[in-house]
PDB file of C-alpha atoms and ligand atoms in Angstrom:
ATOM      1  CA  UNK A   1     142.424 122.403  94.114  1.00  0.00           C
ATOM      2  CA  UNK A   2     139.338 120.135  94.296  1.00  0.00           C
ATOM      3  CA  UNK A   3     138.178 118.146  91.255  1.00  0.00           C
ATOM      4  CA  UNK A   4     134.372 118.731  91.007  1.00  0.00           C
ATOM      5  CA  UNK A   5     132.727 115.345  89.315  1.00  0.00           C
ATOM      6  CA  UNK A   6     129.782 115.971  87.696  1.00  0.00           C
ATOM      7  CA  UNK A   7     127.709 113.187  85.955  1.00  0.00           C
ATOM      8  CA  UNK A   8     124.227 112.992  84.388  1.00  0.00           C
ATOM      9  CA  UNK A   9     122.512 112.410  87.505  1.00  0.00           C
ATOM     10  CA  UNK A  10     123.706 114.710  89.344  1.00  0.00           C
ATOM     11  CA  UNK A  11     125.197 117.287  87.990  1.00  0.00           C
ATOM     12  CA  UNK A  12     123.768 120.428  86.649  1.00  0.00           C
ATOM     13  CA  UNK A  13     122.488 119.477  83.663  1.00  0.00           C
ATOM     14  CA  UNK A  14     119.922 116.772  84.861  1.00  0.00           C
ATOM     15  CA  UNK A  15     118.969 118.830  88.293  1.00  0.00           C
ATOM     16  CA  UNK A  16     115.563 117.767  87.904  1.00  0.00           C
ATOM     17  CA  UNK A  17     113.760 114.643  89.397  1.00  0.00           C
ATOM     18  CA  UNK A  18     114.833 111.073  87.516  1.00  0.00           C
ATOM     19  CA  UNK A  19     112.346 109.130  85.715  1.00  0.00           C
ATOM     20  CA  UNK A  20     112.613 106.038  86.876  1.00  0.00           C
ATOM     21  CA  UNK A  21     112.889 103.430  84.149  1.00  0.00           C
ATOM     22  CA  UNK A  22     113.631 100.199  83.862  1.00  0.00           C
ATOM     23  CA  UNK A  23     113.791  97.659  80.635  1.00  0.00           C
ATOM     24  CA  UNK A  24     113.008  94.068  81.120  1.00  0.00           C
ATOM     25  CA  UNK A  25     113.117  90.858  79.066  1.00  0.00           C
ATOM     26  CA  UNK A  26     109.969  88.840  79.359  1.00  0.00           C
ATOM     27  CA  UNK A  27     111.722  85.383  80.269  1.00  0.00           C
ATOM     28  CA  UNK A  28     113.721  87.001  82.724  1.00  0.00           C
ATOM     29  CA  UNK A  29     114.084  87.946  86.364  1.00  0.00           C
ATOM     30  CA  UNK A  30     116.639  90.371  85.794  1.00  0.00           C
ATOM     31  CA  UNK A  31     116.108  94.279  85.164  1.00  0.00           C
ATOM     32  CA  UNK A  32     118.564  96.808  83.812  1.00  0.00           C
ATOM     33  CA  UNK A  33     118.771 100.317  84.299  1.00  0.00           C
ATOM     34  CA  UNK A  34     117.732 103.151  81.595  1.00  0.00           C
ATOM     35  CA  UNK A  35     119.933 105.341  80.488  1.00  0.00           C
ATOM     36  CA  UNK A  36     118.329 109.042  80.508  1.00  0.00           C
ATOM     37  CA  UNK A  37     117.651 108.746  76.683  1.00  0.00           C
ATOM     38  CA  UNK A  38     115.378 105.528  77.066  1.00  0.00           C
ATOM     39  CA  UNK A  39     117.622 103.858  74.029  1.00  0.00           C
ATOM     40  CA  UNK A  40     120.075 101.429  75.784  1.00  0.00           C
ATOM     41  CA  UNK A  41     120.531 100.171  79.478  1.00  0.00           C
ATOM     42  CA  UNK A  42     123.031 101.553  81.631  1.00  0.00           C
ATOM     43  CA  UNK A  43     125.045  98.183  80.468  1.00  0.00           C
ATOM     44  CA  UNK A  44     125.034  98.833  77.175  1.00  0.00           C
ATOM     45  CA  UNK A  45     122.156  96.803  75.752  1.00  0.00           C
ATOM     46  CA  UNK A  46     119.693  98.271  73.196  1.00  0.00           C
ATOM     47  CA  UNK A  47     116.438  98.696  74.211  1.00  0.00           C
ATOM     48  CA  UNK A  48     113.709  97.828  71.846  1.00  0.00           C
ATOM     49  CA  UNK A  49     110.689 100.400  71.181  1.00  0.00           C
ATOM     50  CA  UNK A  50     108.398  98.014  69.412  1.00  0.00           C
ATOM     51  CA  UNK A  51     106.410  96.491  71.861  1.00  0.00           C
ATOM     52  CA  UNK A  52     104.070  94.728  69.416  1.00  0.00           C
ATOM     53  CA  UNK A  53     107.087  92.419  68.872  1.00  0.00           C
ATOM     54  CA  UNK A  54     106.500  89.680  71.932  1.00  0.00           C
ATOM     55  CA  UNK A  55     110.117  88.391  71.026  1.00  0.00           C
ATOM     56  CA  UNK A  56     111.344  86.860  74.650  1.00  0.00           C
ATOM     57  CA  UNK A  57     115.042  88.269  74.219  1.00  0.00           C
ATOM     58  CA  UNK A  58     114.100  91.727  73.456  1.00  0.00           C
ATOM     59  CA  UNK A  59     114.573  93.890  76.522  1.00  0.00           C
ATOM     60  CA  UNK A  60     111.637  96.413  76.906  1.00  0.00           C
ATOM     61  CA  UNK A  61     110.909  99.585  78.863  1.00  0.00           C
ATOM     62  CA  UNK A  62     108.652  99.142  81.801  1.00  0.00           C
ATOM     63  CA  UNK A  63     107.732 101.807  84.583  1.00  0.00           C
ATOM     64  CA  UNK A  64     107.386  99.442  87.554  1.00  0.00           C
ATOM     65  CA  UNK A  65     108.756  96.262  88.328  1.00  0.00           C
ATOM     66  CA  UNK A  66     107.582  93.002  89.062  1.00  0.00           C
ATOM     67  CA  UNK A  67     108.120  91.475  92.586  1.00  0.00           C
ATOM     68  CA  UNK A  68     110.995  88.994  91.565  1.00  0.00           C
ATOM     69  CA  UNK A  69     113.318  90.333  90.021  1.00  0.00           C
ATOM     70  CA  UNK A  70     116.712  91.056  90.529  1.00  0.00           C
ATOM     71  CA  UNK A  71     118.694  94.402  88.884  1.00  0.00           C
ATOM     72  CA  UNK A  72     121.441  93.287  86.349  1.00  0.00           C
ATOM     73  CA  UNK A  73     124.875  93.199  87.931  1.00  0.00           C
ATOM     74  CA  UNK A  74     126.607  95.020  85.449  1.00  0.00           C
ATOM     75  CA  UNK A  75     123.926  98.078  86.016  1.00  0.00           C
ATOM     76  CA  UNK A  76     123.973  97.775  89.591  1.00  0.00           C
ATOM     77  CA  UNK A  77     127.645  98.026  89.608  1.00  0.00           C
ATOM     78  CA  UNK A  78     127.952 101.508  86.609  1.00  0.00           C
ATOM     79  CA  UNK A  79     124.540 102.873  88.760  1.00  0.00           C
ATOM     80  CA  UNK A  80     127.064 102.771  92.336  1.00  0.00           C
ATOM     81  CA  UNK A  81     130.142 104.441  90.681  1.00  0.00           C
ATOM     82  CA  UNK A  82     127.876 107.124  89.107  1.00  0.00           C
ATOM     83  CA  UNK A  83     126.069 107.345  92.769  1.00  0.00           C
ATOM     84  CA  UNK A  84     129.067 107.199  94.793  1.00  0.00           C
ATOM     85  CA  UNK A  85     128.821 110.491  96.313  1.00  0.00           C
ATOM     86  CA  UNK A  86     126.439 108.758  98.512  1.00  0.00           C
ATOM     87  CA  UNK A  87     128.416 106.568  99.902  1.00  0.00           C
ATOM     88  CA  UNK A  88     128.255 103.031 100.488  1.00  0.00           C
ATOM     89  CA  UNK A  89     124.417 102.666  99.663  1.00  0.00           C
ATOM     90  CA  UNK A  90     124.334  98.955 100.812  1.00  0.00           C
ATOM     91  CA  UNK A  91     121.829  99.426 103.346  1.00  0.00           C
ATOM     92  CA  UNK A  92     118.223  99.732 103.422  1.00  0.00           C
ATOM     93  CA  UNK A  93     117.335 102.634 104.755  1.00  0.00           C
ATOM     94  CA  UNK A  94     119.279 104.685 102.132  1.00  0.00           C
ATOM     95  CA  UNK A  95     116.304 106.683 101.163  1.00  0.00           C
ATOM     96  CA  UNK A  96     117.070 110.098 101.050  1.00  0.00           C
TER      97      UNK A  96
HETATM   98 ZN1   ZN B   1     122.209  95.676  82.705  1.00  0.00          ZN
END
């Protein structure tokens, strides 16, 4: 008997294309991953929605990234289990 694992990105549910999102901090080089409502990071952090606050520590939602910086650890790390049917997606060419 096979155990089928479905999750939010690619199960059934969410069949459709992913938004990409990502939320940032102003002073920061690191990015986190959105979780599919937009409200917290894949982490855990809460995302603000007020971006009239320019508060440096308040992670916001942006739709491309800049050149420099570098994914959070912790949402690299919760993105790979929830993408592990893919394998080992270490490479670079793992653009399917
Ligand atoms: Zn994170």
């Amino acid at each position: 008997m096979m155990e089928r694992v479905t999750n939010d990105f690619g199960g059934s549910r969410a069949a459709r294309q992913i938004h990409a999102m990502y939320a940032t901090r102003l002073m920061t080089e690191i990015y986190h991953l959105v979780q599919p409502g937009g409200h917290h990071t894949l982490c855990g952090l809460r995302i603000s929605r007020v971006t009239s606050e320019r508060k440096s520590n308040t992670l916001q939602l942006v739709n491309e990234l800049p050149a420099k910086v570098t994914i959070c650890k912790h949402c690299e790390r919760i993105q790979g289990q929830e993408n592990n049917l893919a394998a080992d997606l270490r490479g670079s060419n793992a653009d399917l």
